[in-house]
XYZ file of C-alpha atoms in Angstrom:
696
model
C 2.803 -118.869 -127.756
C 0.746 -116.515 -129.962
C 2.120 -112.984 -130.262
C 0.097 -110.324 -128.515
C -2.185 -108.231 -130.724
C -1.695 -104.487 -130.179
C -4.701 -102.214 -130.776
C -4.336 -98.452 -131.190
C -6.962 -95.739 -131.757
C -5.573 -93.387 -134.400
C -7.325 -90.143 -135.358
C -6.601 -87.967 -138.384
C -6.896 -90.648 -141.099
C -9.292 -89.354 -143.725
C -8.793 -91.699 -146.697
C -7.358 -95.015 -147.826
C -4.019 -93.373 -148.682
C -3.630 -92.348 -145.010
C -4.246 -95.970 -144.013
C -1.666 -97.152 -146.564
C 0.980 -94.739 -145.151
C 0.570 -96.319 -141.687
C 0.433 -99.850 -143.166
C 3.709 -99.309 -145.035
C 5.395 -97.820 -141.942
C 4.414 -100.850 -139.812
C 5.482 -103.266 -142.583
C 8.945 -101.637 -142.668
C 9.222 -102.283 -138.922
C 8.657 -106.008 -139.563
C 5.296 -106.165 -137.751
C 2.688 -108.808 -138.641
C -1.139 -109.146 -138.904
C -1.350 -105.432 -139.715
C -4.880 -104.050 -140.021
C -5.513 -100.330 -140.582
C -9.151 -99.208 -140.672
C -9.286 -95.493 -141.550
C -13.062 -95.283 -141.096
C -13.072 -96.987 -137.685
C -9.908 -95.066 -136.638
C -8.206 -98.312 -135.587
C -4.753 -99.790 -136.138
C -3.919 -103.367 -135.100
C -0.724 -105.385 -135.416
C 1.266 -108.140 -133.733
C 4.982 -108.800 -133.355
C 7.612 -106.537 -131.826
C 8.379 -106.212 -128.126
C 6.407 -104.021 -125.653
C 9.498 -101.757 -125.477
C 9.061 -100.930 -129.194
C 5.498 -99.600 -128.725
C 6.400 -95.982 -127.688
C 8.682 -95.732 -130.780
C 5.925 -97.123 -133.061
C 3.393 -94.614 -131.628
C 5.913 -91.773 -132.092
C 6.504 -92.794 -135.733
C 2.734 -93.005 -136.463
C 2.326 -89.521 -134.978
C 5.350 -88.458 -137.060
C 3.237 -89.202 -140.146
C 0.761 -86.549 -138.975
C -1.786 -88.744 -137.144
C -2.651 -88.881 -133.448
C -2.758 -91.977 -131.206
C -5.461 -91.548 -128.525
C -6.904 -93.675 -125.701
C -10.542 -93.453 -126.790
C -11.664 -91.583 -129.955
C -15.148 -91.119 -128.416
C -13.656 -89.116 -125.526
C -11.342 -87.154 -127.815
C -12.487 -83.529 -128.117
C -11.374 -82.015 -131.436
C -10.346 -78.351 -130.938
C -12.616 -75.814 -132.693
C -9.868 -74.780 -135.151
C -9.078 -78.416 -136.015
C -12.603 -79.429 -137.097
C -12.761 -79.938 -140.848
C -16.188 -78.196 -141.033
C -14.762 -75.057 -139.367
C -11.701 -75.053 -141.647
C -14.023 -75.235 -144.658
C -16.250 -72.369 -143.413
C -13.209 -70.153 -142.716
C -11.827 -70.817 -146.222
C -15.219 -70.369 -147.914
C -15.840 -66.948 -146.287
C -12.472 -65.625 -147.539
C -12.675 -67.353 -150.948
C -16.089 -65.822 -151.760
C -14.806 -62.198 -152.299
C -11.896 -63.525 -154.403
C -14.401 -65.204 -156.741
C -16.887 -62.300 -156.611
C -14.300 -59.763 -157.864
C -14.935 -61.207 -161.343
C -18.630 -60.183 -161.266
C -18.838 -57.278 -158.790
C -17.832 -53.725 -159.840
C -15.850 -53.150 -156.590
C -12.466 -51.976 -157.842
C -10.621 -52.465 -154.534
C -11.182 -56.272 -154.937
C -9.121 -56.097 -158.156
C -6.126 -54.758 -156.261
C -3.462 -57.534 -156.136
C -2.379 -56.547 -152.612
C -6.007 -56.855 -151.334
C -6.288 -60.255 -153.048
C -2.988 -61.327 -151.456
C -4.216 -60.249 -147.973
C -7.510 -62.178 -148.422
C -5.852 -65.276 -149.914
C -2.932 -65.518 -147.465
C -4.939 -66.925 -144.460
C -6.552 -69.548 -146.744
C -3.147 -70.489 -148.169
C -1.620 -70.776 -144.654
C -4.577 -72.949 -143.581
C -4.077 -75.107 -146.704
C -0.344 -75.423 -145.994
C -0.989 -76.495 -142.400
C -3.788 -78.928 -143.336
C -2.503 -80.442 -146.605
C 1.204 -79.542 -146.393
C 1.847 -81.394 -143.123
C 0.035 -84.502 -144.412
C 1.800 -84.238 -147.814
C 5.273 -83.893 -146.235
C 4.692 -86.802 -143.826
C 3.338 -89.046 -146.594
C 6.383 -88.374 -148.830
C 8.658 -89.010 -145.820
C 6.788 -92.306 -145.189
C 7.290 -93.413 -148.807
C 3.590 -93.325 -149.765
C 2.827 -89.925 -151.330
C -0.870 -89.223 -150.835
C -3.450 -87.093 -152.579
C -2.595 -84.110 -150.325
C 0.749 -83.860 -152.171
C -1.164 -82.979 -155.366
C -3.348 -80.411 -153.585
C -0.377 -78.824 -151.811
C 1.786 -78.591 -154.958
C -1.138 -77.268 -157.064
C -2.295 -74.569 -154.615
C 1.293 -73.544 -153.760
C 2.191 -73.187 -157.464
C -0.851 -70.904 -158.025
C -0.030 -68.812 -154.909
C 3.713 -68.413 -155.609
C 3.048 -67.584 -159.276
C 0.549 -64.875 -158.178
C 2.891 -63.582 -155.454
C 5.748 -63.122 -157.961
C 3.285 -61.309 -160.275
C 2.239 -58.994 -157.414
C 5.820 -58.210 -156.261
C 7.007 -57.506 -159.797
C 3.751 -55.692 -160.678
C 3.171 -57.809 -163.793
C -0.571 -57.091 -164.038
C -3.864 -59.045 -163.883
C -2.685 -61.893 -166.112
C -0.525 -63.025 -163.195
C -3.254 -62.957 -160.532
C -4.430 -66.469 -159.554
C -5.128 -65.981 -155.869
C -8.744 -67.108 -156.397
C -7.455 -70.360 -158.013
C -5.263 -71.112 -154.963
C -8.050 -70.332 -152.447
C -10.759 -72.159 -154.416
C -8.688 -75.344 -154.753
C -8.154 -75.439 -150.963
C -11.819 -74.607 -150.188
C -13.298 -77.177 -152.593
C -10.981 -79.956 -151.410
C -11.947 -79.152 -147.794
C -15.611 -79.347 -148.904
C -14.855 -82.795 -150.368
C -13.265 -83.800 -147.045
C -16.399 -82.643 -145.159
C -18.629 -84.779 -147.432
C -16.213 -87.694 -147.108
C -16.135 -87.504 -143.293
C -19.940 -87.438 -143.061
C -20.398 -90.255 -145.567
C -17.764 -92.479 -143.952
C -19.416 -91.971 -140.546
C -22.690 -93.118 -142.166
C -21.059 -96.221 -143.638
C -19.588 -97.214 -140.248
C -22.918 -96.679 -138.455
C -23.587 -100.451 -138.126
C -20.579 -100.937 -135.819
C -21.300 -97.698 -133.924
C -24.910 -98.831 -133.313
C -23.637 -102.135 -131.891
C -21.082 -100.344 -129.679
C -23.895 -98.133 -128.288
C -25.815 -101.292 -127.275
C -22.836 -102.247 -125.070
C -22.842 -98.932 -123.211
C -25.398 -99.658 -120.476
C -25.527 -99.763 -116.694
C -25.946 -102.908 -114.595
C -27.705 -103.434 -111.237
C -25.146 -105.322 -109.149
C -26.567 -107.260 -106.170
C -24.249 -106.599 -103.177
C -25.126 -107.858 -99.668
C -28.859 -107.801 -100.451
C -28.687 -104.206 -101.801
C -28.356 -102.873 -105.366
C -25.374 -100.932 -106.680
C -25.564 -99.346 -110.176
C -22.313 -99.860 -112.124
C -21.255 -99.676 -115.780
C -21.562 -102.925 -117.773
C -17.788 -102.581 -118.400
C -17.128 -103.072 -114.664
C -19.131 -106.322 -114.333
C -16.952 -109.347 -113.501
C -17.686 -113.056 -114.138
C -19.628 -114.493 -111.171
C -21.366 -111.189 -110.299
C -25.101 -111.422 -109.540
C -27.174 -108.846 -111.451
C -30.809 -107.749 -111.302
C -32.409 -107.015 -114.690
C -35.842 -105.367 -114.645
C -38.561 -104.945 -117.264
C -37.413 -102.527 -120.003
C -33.705 -102.943 -119.155
C -31.025 -104.226 -121.480
C -29.240 -107.366 -120.287
C -25.772 -105.900 -119.494
C -23.565 -108.971 -120.182
C -23.893 -112.658 -121.108
C -25.001 -114.942 -118.302
C -27.465 -117.459 -116.897
C -30.782 -116.889 -115.137
C -30.609 -117.634 -111.381
C -34.253 -116.815 -110.588
C -37.335 -115.147 -112.086
C -38.984 -115.305 -115.505
C -38.809 -112.885 -118.420
C -39.728 -112.425 -122.092
C -36.553 -111.222 -123.820
C -36.398 -109.592 -127.254
C -33.346 -111.095 -129.008
C -34.063 -109.489 -132.404
C -30.723 -107.637 -132.400
C -29.072 -111.062 -132.670
C -31.556 -113.215 -134.533
C -33.703 -110.721 -136.451
C -36.677 -112.545 -134.878
C -39.011 -110.034 -133.202
C -41.003 -112.585 -131.153
C -39.681 -112.456 -127.533
C -38.067 -115.608 -126.115
C -39.238 -116.890 -122.717
C -36.407 -117.311 -120.193
C -36.432 -119.098 -116.842
C -33.940 -120.575 -114.339
C -30.716 -121.925 -115.948
C -31.496 -120.393 -119.377
C -28.725 -118.410 -121.062
C -29.196 -114.666 -121.685
C -27.152 -112.479 -124.026
C -25.826 -108.973 -123.329
C -27.608 -106.216 -125.269
C -30.960 -108.027 -125.553
C -34.015 -106.306 -124.014
C -36.286 -107.577 -121.210
C -39.783 -106.830 -122.532
C -41.713 -108.402 -119.682
C -40.818 -109.721 -116.210
C -37.531 -109.485 -114.314
C -34.665 -111.838 -113.529
C -31.628 -112.297 -111.350
C -28.693 -113.541 -113.396
C -25.091 -114.565 -112.891
C -22.559 -112.995 -115.273
C -20.619 -115.668 -117.193
C -19.016 -113.754 -120.092
C -18.013 -110.094 -119.793
C -15.994 -107.527 -121.763
C -14.517 -108.826 -124.998
C -15.845 -112.358 -124.350
C -19.545 -111.477 -124.753
C -21.394 -112.499 -127.916
C -21.984 -108.815 -128.768
C -18.295 -107.882 -128.325
C -17.309 -110.773 -130.582
C -19.842 -109.637 -133.205
C -18.392 -106.088 -133.090
C -14.872 -107.505 -133.452
C -15.992 -109.639 -136.423
C -17.589 -106.588 -138.064
C -14.434 -104.495 -137.604
C -12.207 -107.245 -138.983
C -14.591 -107.748 -141.890
C -14.576 -104.038 -142.754
C -10.788 -104.026 -142.814
C -10.350 -107.284 -144.807
C -9.720 -106.409 -148.428
C -11.410 -108.262 -151.282
C -9.003 -109.212 -154.112
C -10.833 -106.652 -156.285
C -9.457 -103.881 -154.036
C -5.844 -104.932 -154.411
C -5.859 -103.541 -157.973
C -7.224 -100.217 -156.650
C -4.582 -100.120 -153.910
C -1.723 -100.774 -156.343
C -2.921 -98.036 -158.678
C -3.437 -95.570 -155.788
C 0.116 -96.240 -154.521
C 1.863 -95.355 -157.835
C -0.770 -92.785 -158.796
C 0.562 -89.652 -157.032
C 4.150 -89.850 -158.392
C 2.720 -90.610 -161.850
C 0.414 -87.567 -161.730
C 3.238 -85.231 -160.635
C 5.286 -86.538 -163.587
C 2.349 -85.949 -165.989
C 1.941 -82.400 -164.583
C 5.670 -81.648 -165.158
C 5.518 -83.068 -168.721
C 2.332 -81.022 -169.360
C 4.119 -77.842 -168.211
C 7.250 -78.508 -170.326
C 5.330 -79.453 -173.499
C 2.894 -76.530 -173.230
C 5.671 -74.022 -172.503
C 8.358 -75.188 -174.950
C 6.602 -77.265 -177.633
C 3.267 -75.384 -177.580
C 4.977 -71.961 -177.279
C 2.333 -70.915 -174.731
C 3.224 -68.445 -172.005
C 4.287 -69.299 -168.467
C 0.756 -68.502 -167.237
C -1.112 -71.042 -169.435
C 1.576 -73.728 -168.997
C 1.407 -73.424 -165.223
C -2.421 -73.413 -165.166
C -2.546 -76.619 -167.244
C -0.026 -78.314 -164.926
C -1.989 -77.185 -161.822
C -5.253 -78.445 -163.404
C -3.655 -81.897 -163.896
C -2.583 -81.951 -160.218
C -5.945 -81.023 -158.731
C -8.165 -83.092 -161.054
C -6.253 -86.309 -160.236
C -7.909 -87.630 -157.106
C -6.852 -91.141 -156.058
C -9.196 -90.772 -153.078
C -12.159 -91.972 -155.142
C -10.200 -95.174 -155.888
C -9.254 -95.586 -152.241
C -12.880 -95.138 -151.141
C -14.396 -97.377 -153.847
C -14.058 -100.667 -151.981
C -14.103 -99.891 -148.226
C -17.275 -97.783 -148.412
C -19.183 -100.452 -150.388
C -17.919 -103.238 -148.086
C -18.921 -101.275 -144.955
C -22.441 -100.572 -146.216
C -22.837 -104.181 -147.454
C -21.685 -105.614 -144.114
C -23.955 -103.209 -142.242
C -26.974 -104.230 -144.310
C -26.114 -107.913 -143.836
C -25.770 -107.404 -140.051
C -29.202 -105.756 -139.896
C -30.580 -108.886 -141.585
C -28.929 -111.132 -138.972
C -25.984 -112.131 -141.204
C -22.468 -111.739 -139.786
C -19.736 -111.777 -142.425
C -16.186 -112.222 -141.114
C -14.329 -110.533 -143.996
C -14.711 -108.196 -146.961
C -12.899 -110.824 -149.028
C -15.726 -113.270 -148.226
C -18.122 -111.113 -150.267
C -16.162 -111.670 -153.471
C -15.886 -115.451 -152.959
C -19.651 -115.677 -152.347
C -20.509 -113.617 -155.418
C -18.814 -116.176 -157.664
C -20.211 -119.251 -155.877
C -21.006 -122.250 -158.080
C -21.933 -124.806 -155.388
C -23.712 -124.560 -152.037
C -23.094 -127.703 -149.967
C -25.555 -128.349 -147.117
C -25.203 -130.497 -144.049
C -28.570 -132.172 -143.378
C -29.246 -132.347 -139.644
C -29.969 -128.955 -138.073
C -29.352 -127.138 -141.350
C -31.944 -128.322 -143.867
C -33.920 -130.010 -141.110
C -35.208 -128.404 -137.906
C -33.010 -130.514 -135.654
C -36.161 -131.414 -133.692
C -36.184 -135.198 -133.607
C -38.664 -137.717 -132.400
C -38.045 -141.357 -131.459
C -40.225 -143.477 -133.722
C -39.192 -146.833 -132.357
C -36.787 -148.618 -129.960
C -36.100 -152.265 -130.729
C -34.523 -154.124 -127.757
C -32.104 -156.954 -128.650
C -31.543 -160.226 -126.742
C -34.327 -159.681 -124.205
C -32.860 -156.409 -122.848
C -35.127 -154.376 -120.529
C -36.698 -151.352 -122.328
C -36.620 -149.180 -119.169
C -32.930 -149.939 -118.717
C -32.305 -148.995 -122.405
C -34.159 -145.675 -121.945
C -32.041 -144.956 -118.828
C -28.770 -145.633 -120.678
C -29.818 -143.420 -123.656
C -30.836 -140.537 -121.345
C -27.673 -140.738 -119.196
C -25.386 -140.676 -122.272
C -27.223 -138.074 -124.386
C -27.622 -135.602 -121.496
C -23.897 -134.942 -121.911
C -24.127 -133.934 -125.605
C -25.182 -130.686 -127.327
C -26.085 -132.399 -130.601
C -29.687 -131.741 -131.802
C -30.408 -135.497 -131.921
C -29.139 -135.933 -128.347
C -31.298 -133.072 -127.048
C -34.373 -134.480 -128.800
C -33.773 -138.001 -127.458
C -33.500 -136.684 -123.885
C -36.658 -134.567 -124.325
C -38.581 -137.456 -125.933
C -37.728 -139.855 -123.093
C -38.116 -137.492 -120.107
C -41.736 -138.479 -119.345
C -41.272 -142.240 -119.937
C -40.314 -144.725 -117.162
C -36.607 -145.599 -117.126
C -33.923 -147.121 -114.930
C -31.390 -144.542 -113.696
C -27.745 -145.089 -114.669
C -24.739 -143.276 -113.141
C -21.881 -142.680 -115.573
C -18.214 -142.199 -114.740
C -17.148 -140.735 -118.126
C -18.654 -139.737 -121.481
C -16.748 -138.873 -124.660
C -18.114 -137.581 -127.980
C -16.511 -138.938 -131.170
C -16.833 -136.658 -134.201
C -19.369 -137.979 -136.695
C -19.698 -141.347 -134.915
C -21.540 -141.013 -131.599
C -20.949 -141.180 -127.841
C -18.773 -143.554 -125.786
C -19.440 -143.903 -122.044
C -18.397 -145.889 -118.968
C -20.574 -146.424 -115.872
C -19.386 -146.686 -112.256
C -19.409 -150.490 -112.516
C -16.933 -150.414 -115.445
C -19.422 -151.285 -118.234
C -18.630 -149.661 -121.602
C -21.348 -148.215 -123.857
C -21.465 -146.860 -127.414
C -24.479 -145.010 -128.855
C -24.351 -143.710 -132.418
C -24.242 -144.431 -136.123
C -20.568 -145.121 -136.764
C -20.348 -147.341 -139.839
C -22.784 -149.827 -138.355
C -25.049 -151.879 -140.557
C -28.219 -150.336 -139.118
C -31.035 -151.464 -141.382
C -34.328 -150.002 -142.582
C -35.940 -147.353 -140.401
C -33.366 -147.731 -137.604
C -30.473 -145.256 -137.690
C -28.890 -145.508 -134.200
C -27.426 -148.477 -132.373
C -26.759 -148.926 -128.647
C -23.959 -151.289 -127.558
C -23.057 -152.497 -124.058
C -19.595 -154.017 -123.736
C -19.435 -154.315 -127.574
C -22.693 -156.297 -127.625
C -25.711 -154.849 -129.485
C -28.369 -153.819 -126.945
C -30.932 -151.899 -129.008
C -31.795 -150.334 -132.388
C -33.335 -146.858 -132.344
C -35.345 -145.152 -135.122
C -35.096 -141.334 -135.062
C -36.632 -138.892 -137.556
C -36.349 -135.131 -137.914
C -38.501 -132.556 -139.736
C -37.440 -130.699 -142.893
C -37.442 -126.899 -142.451
C -40.522 -125.429 -144.186
C -38.458 -122.928 -146.208
C -35.856 -125.491 -147.430
C -37.571 -126.351 -150.742
C -38.010 -122.651 -151.619
C -34.321 -121.978 -150.867
C -33.178 -124.797 -153.180
C -35.450 -123.479 -155.970
C -34.020 -119.951 -155.500
C -30.422 -121.228 -155.654
C -31.148 -123.050 -158.914
C -32.582 -119.783 -160.341
C -29.284 -118.092 -159.412
C -27.393 -120.841 -161.367
C -25.963 -122.279 -158.133
C -25.898 -126.079 -157.737
C -27.175 -127.304 -154.316
C -25.438 -130.370 -152.821
C -26.328 -132.497 -149.754
C -23.382 -133.760 -147.675
C -24.211 -135.698 -144.510
C -23.012 -138.388 -142.148
C -26.550 -139.825 -142.074
C -27.707 -143.001 -143.841
C -28.052 -142.919 -147.621
C -31.789 -143.766 -147.601
C -32.567 -140.868 -145.233
C -30.402 -138.373 -147.130
C -32.032 -139.409 -150.413
C -35.500 -138.980 -148.888
C -34.720 -135.387 -147.751
C -32.986 -134.510 -151.058
C -35.958 -135.729 -153.136
C -38.445 -133.789 -151.010
C -36.658 -130.447 -151.461
C -35.163 -130.855 -154.947
C -31.437 -131.580 -154.434
C -29.913 -133.853 -157.101
C -26.340 -134.313 -155.821
C -26.181 -136.352 -152.580
C -23.165 -137.548 -150.530
C -24.216 -139.599 -147.518
C -22.619 -141.590 -144.671
C -19.553 -139.308 -144.670
C -17.282 -138.924 -141.633
C -15.629 -135.498 -140.964
C -12.425 -136.384 -142.867
C -14.469 -137.750 -145.792
C -16.501 -134.518 -145.895
C -13.195 -132.674 -146.415
C -12.425 -134.776 -149.490
C -15.881 -134.078 -150.991
C -15.501 -130.308 -150.372
C -12.075 -130.321 -152.030
C -13.508 -132.064 -155.138
C -16.190 -129.345 -155.486
C -13.660 -126.563 -154.871
C -11.620 -127.783 -157.858
C -14.760 -127.359 -160.009
C -15.778 -123.892 -158.735
C -16.243 -121.607 -155.720
C -17.938 -123.622 -152.955
C -20.005 -122.505 -149.962
C -20.564 -124.997 -147.124
C -23.471 -124.542 -144.694
C -23.345 -126.618 -141.520
C -23.946 -126.538 -137.788
C -22.138 -129.253 -135.836
C -18.661 -129.985 -134.501
C -18.373 -132.619 -137.233
C -18.871 -129.893 -139.891
C -16.094 -127.630 -138.540
C -13.242 -128.992 -140.730
C -15.413 -128.817 -143.871
C -16.545 -125.262 -143.003
C -12.884 -124.222 -142.763
C -11.948 -126.010 -146.010
C -14.745 -124.520 -148.145
C -14.195 -121.187 -149.934
C -16.840 -119.795 -147.578
C -18.136 -121.632 -144.489
C -21.578 -120.607 -143.205
C -22.895 -121.667 -139.790
C -26.220 -121.173 -138.015
C -26.508 -119.177 -134.774
C -27.658 -122.263 -132.844
C -24.616 -124.201 -134.073
C -21.862 -125.484 -131.840
C -19.281 -122.842 -130.835
C -16.648 -124.721 -132.879
C -18.785 -124.496 -136.028
C -19.351 -120.745 -135.472
C -15.605 -120.139 -135.075
C -14.758 -122.252 -138.140
C -17.228 -120.445 -140.409
C -16.635 -117.144 -142.198
C -20.345 -116.287 -142.075
C -22.765 -116.732 -139.157
C -26.535 -116.651 -139.770
C -28.048 -115.289 -136.558
C -31.518 -116.115 -137.865
C -32.009 -119.874 -138.266
C -34.498 -119.206 -141.100
C -32.862 -120.542 -144.296
C -34.226 -117.602 -146.342
C -31.354 -115.554 -144.908
C -28.999 -117.670 -147.112
C -30.573 -116.111 -150.231
C -30.472 -112.657 -148.634
C -26.773 -113.212 -147.874
C -26.030 -114.208 -151.491
C -27.962 -111.198 -152.817
C -26.223 -108.707 -150.503
C -22.803 -110.150 -151.467
C -23.553 -109.931 -155.189
C -24.850 -106.368 -154.964
C -21.890 -105.304 -152.782
C -19.436 -106.635 -155.379
C -21.428 -104.942 -158.158
C -21.236 -101.645 -156.204
C -17.441 -102.046 -155.762
C -17.033 -102.609 -159.521
C -19.236 -99.580 -160.333
C -17.199 -97.449 -157.897
C -13.847 -98.571 -159.324
C -15.115 -98.049 -162.883
C -16.222 -94.506 -162.010
C -12.938 -93.700 -160.232
C -10.744 -95.072 -163.057
C -12.878 -93.696 -165.904
C -13.004 -90.286 -164.234
C -9.198 -90.040 -164.036
C -8.583 -91.530 -167.493
C -10.899 -88.905 -169.043
C -10.080 -85.930 -166.776
C -6.257 -85.975 -166.834
C -5.850 -85.628 -170.653
C -8.547 -82.888 -170.732
C -6.667 -80.979 -167.994
C -3.270 -81.561 -169.694
C -4.599 -80.170 -173.002
C -5.708 -77.013 -171.236
C -9.480 -77.461 -171.480
C -10.007 -77.511 -167.735
C -9.662 -74.597 -165.335
C -7.969 -75.641 -162.001
C -11.012 -74.421 -160.028
C -13.371 -76.589 -162.102
C -10.854 -79.408 -161.616
C -10.937 -79.046 -157.824
C -14.740 -79.091 -157.841
C -14.858 -82.129 -160.163
C -12.337 -83.929 -157.913
C -14.475 -83.370 -154.796
C -17.544 -84.428 -156.811
C -15.914 -87.770 -157.775
C -15.576 -88.698 -154.077
C -19.203 -87.796 -153.446
C -20.373 -89.940 -156.417
C -18.429 -92.992 -155.177
C -19.639 -92.623 -151.583
C -23.201 -91.879 -152.737
C -23.229 -95.025 -154.876
C -22.067 -97.077 -151.858
C -24.748 -95.565 -149.589
C -27.374 -96.483 -152.195
C -26.709 -100.107 -151.160
C -28.347 -99.380 -147.772
C -31.828 -99.082 -149.306
C -31.352 -100.663 -152.739
C -33.882 -103.331 -153.740
C -32.028 -106.655 -153.952
C -32.759 -109.125 -156.724
């Protein structure tokens, strides 16, 4: 039995280092499938018994975070809001800085400076000190350790100077207060930017929060969509959002499904049609029965995918994480060495030695490294989602960016999946109406595009009705059936020697009954997509279970040179593995028979109208069946990876340049604190640029 996944809402995480503290704590407890998303304020894990949960929550809170029921309902006290802490610090820091330029002599008095600085220092100790202490206790020292040590050193040094009346050269109260104020300013920017990067998920969550009109004993009761149960009858009027997934019982409506498909043209719905929660009724009204509610709805699953994707780390981040983890102890060591060398070897005074050491501490911000990847991934995923592309993992982005091959299934992927019967050839004097009846009875039980088209194509033609006892679909082969009289039927391709235009065979009791010729249309945008892929130096490949002559015909029409036809699901796996050995491989497919290949490929991509199995097997779902979204997906992935690399370069380069400058004494601690906050803003700003950036 699978272990239960525990989900906790944790507030108080403000950077990747916070997330790593919790991750390390949970790892030490032997928990599995750990996922900590600092931006989404979520922690998930499995393993451990239910009795352990109170202890785990207590230990997470022991690190300085808070476990809450619902972050949206959590009211942050006035004094705990980061914006208010910053304003309080800024008001008191201003006179400490102004004493350098204003002729007010009382501001030069060390006791006055101490009185003004003390509240800021206490605030800094409570805000950064608690987090610093808990992070050291948890074995993952975070950036707050540097801020706390730096500001405390400046304050204590100044306090000793004031008590012993050592004069102005020992007054650094403004340094202590400014460090705290500027870092709080950086935290304010960070909080706002992170909330912008997570806006895609928040927008989707808002869509879920609607009311539903429940039909009870002929009357209407308004309830929250959360309280709807499967089997409930709901009334949805013009202008309303469909509250949950379900089926239409009565009425007609035009429903805008653009939030799922990106397609703005409304879809007409009538009795028995499926409707999806969160879509909008633009015209008409319907009564529906709820089939999927809560976490089972399409929208809830999309939100879950987005959250998982935001938390999944690309390999490129692992380097950043490793550096961030050893960074804080390394910086403290560099600061100590700087102090010793400046004081003893450089024969500088205590004042200069201490200032240089403090400058090293406050300039070294691993936060920029921690933010480099998650912010870019969040914005990239959000932009993809707005274009109807659901990516199931941040690590997917990196695999896609290096793709060398894109392998396409043919039916329903490169072709429309709308088939027409060109010809039915009856064998051995069989009755054509009886053949049509057998085909309809069997294919009614399948979701395959060919099956649906056959049923639709035959619905107006005369046929003999057949009652079936059982029908079974065989992956990549066709359908087996048995009627109430015990006759056995097979309809499909299999490995049959179907010749010429005919591509399906119907057997009755292992005797050939008919040959059927079926054709489908190529999607109008397919040729353009193949041309675009070739421009991007990606090799397109066709991999299908269909006959070689048909696959070749489609490949020639749209410009694909590499063709693998007549492949069963297990044979498709072998082909995918061969391509994977040569380079990163993306597989795009839509049917149950593609599911193993989608899982095997470096990245599996499925269409929204695919079978549920294909959607679950793929790491990317294209909600818009237009193939142009494949190019958009590749472009977004490439630009997201480029943004991550730019962010990491900036974060590394900044620290490599800034630390030696600070150690050599060319950087005032206040300038260092400002530069540190600025580095976070640059990284986040570069990530946000991805929202509007022109993709090429």
